[in-house]
C-alpha cells in the first residue's frame, strides 16, 4: 500500500515538473503561423493562426542577419532578434535566434536574463569574454574567453553577459529555446524602472550613497 502511494506521489511530482518547465506550448500541428487579424484567423493550439492552407514561404523567412550593425552606443553592442515577431511561422515551435554585434575594445552585451529560454552562443568573429552567475547562496561566476568557432551555453533564468576583449569588431549568433525568450537588462530594470524604485531601497541593496543612486537613475 505504501509503495502504491509513493508511486502516485512520484507520478504527480513528475507531472508537475513537466508543466513547470513547459515554457512554450507544445505544437499540436505541424505549424501555426501567428496572425493578428481576428477576422481571418483559425484558433489552434491556444493561438490565433493563419489557415495552414494559406501559409507561404515568407511566413518562415527572415533576411538581413549578414548585415553588421552600428555599435556606436553607450554599451557598444547591438542585438538583432529573430523571434516570433520577425518570423510568424516560429509560433509554437519553441526556438528563436539573435545576432549580436560588439564594438572593439570592450563592446558589451550587458548583464541580463532571459526568463523563458536557455541560450547557446556561437562566436563568428572576434574574442569574447562571457559568463553567467549561479543562483544564491553561491552566486558563482562561470566564465570563459571565447574565440571564433567556440560555443558557450547560458542556462535559463541566470544573469549572463558577453564582452568584446579584442581590438576588432566581434560577431556572435545565439539560439534560444523559446519563440519569445524575453530579456531583462539588469541595470535598466534596477535603475530605469517606471516609476523609479525608491532611492532608499537601492542605497541599502547596493550599499551606495543616495547621490550615486540618483545619478544612476538619471542615466537610465
PDB file of C-alpha atoms in Angstrom, residues 23-24 83 93-97 116-118 176-182:
ATOM      1  CA  UNK A  23       7.501  27.490 -21.058  1.00  0.00           C
ATOM      2  CA  UNK A  24       6.397  27.375 -24.693  1.00  0.00           C
ATOM      3  CA  UNK A  83      11.794  35.624 -32.874  1.00  0.00           C
ATOM      4  CA  UNK A  93       7.963  25.951 -32.376  1.00  0.00           C
ATOM      5  CA  UNK A  94       9.905  26.942 -29.233  1.00  0.00           C
ATOM      6  CA  UNK A  95      13.050  28.443 -30.795  1.00  0.00           C
ATOM      7  CA  UNK A  96      14.480  31.817 -31.802  1.00  0.00           C
ATOM      8  CA  UNK A  97      17.767  33.395 -32.853  1.00  0.00           C
ATOM      9  CA  UNK A 116      11.955  31.867 -20.683  1.00  0.00           C
ATOM     10  CA  UNK A 117      14.975  30.446 -22.512  1.00  0.00           C
ATOM     11  CA  UNK A 118      18.348  28.767 -22.345  1.00  0.00           C
ATOM     12  CA  UNK A 176      17.289  30.424 -27.649  1.00  0.00           C
ATOM     13  CA  UNK A 177      14.851  27.761 -26.533  1.00  0.00           C
ATOM     14  CA  UNK A 178      11.733  29.916 -26.830  1.00  0.00           C
ATOM     15  CA  UNK A 179       9.874  31.657 -29.619  1.00  0.00           C
ATOM     16  CA  UNK A 180       9.837  34.737 -27.352  1.00  0.00           C
ATOM     17  CA  UNK A 181      12.578  34.379 -24.702  1.00  0.00           C
ATOM     18  CA  UNK A 182      12.180  37.836 -23.204  1.00  0.00           C
TER      19      UNK A 182
END
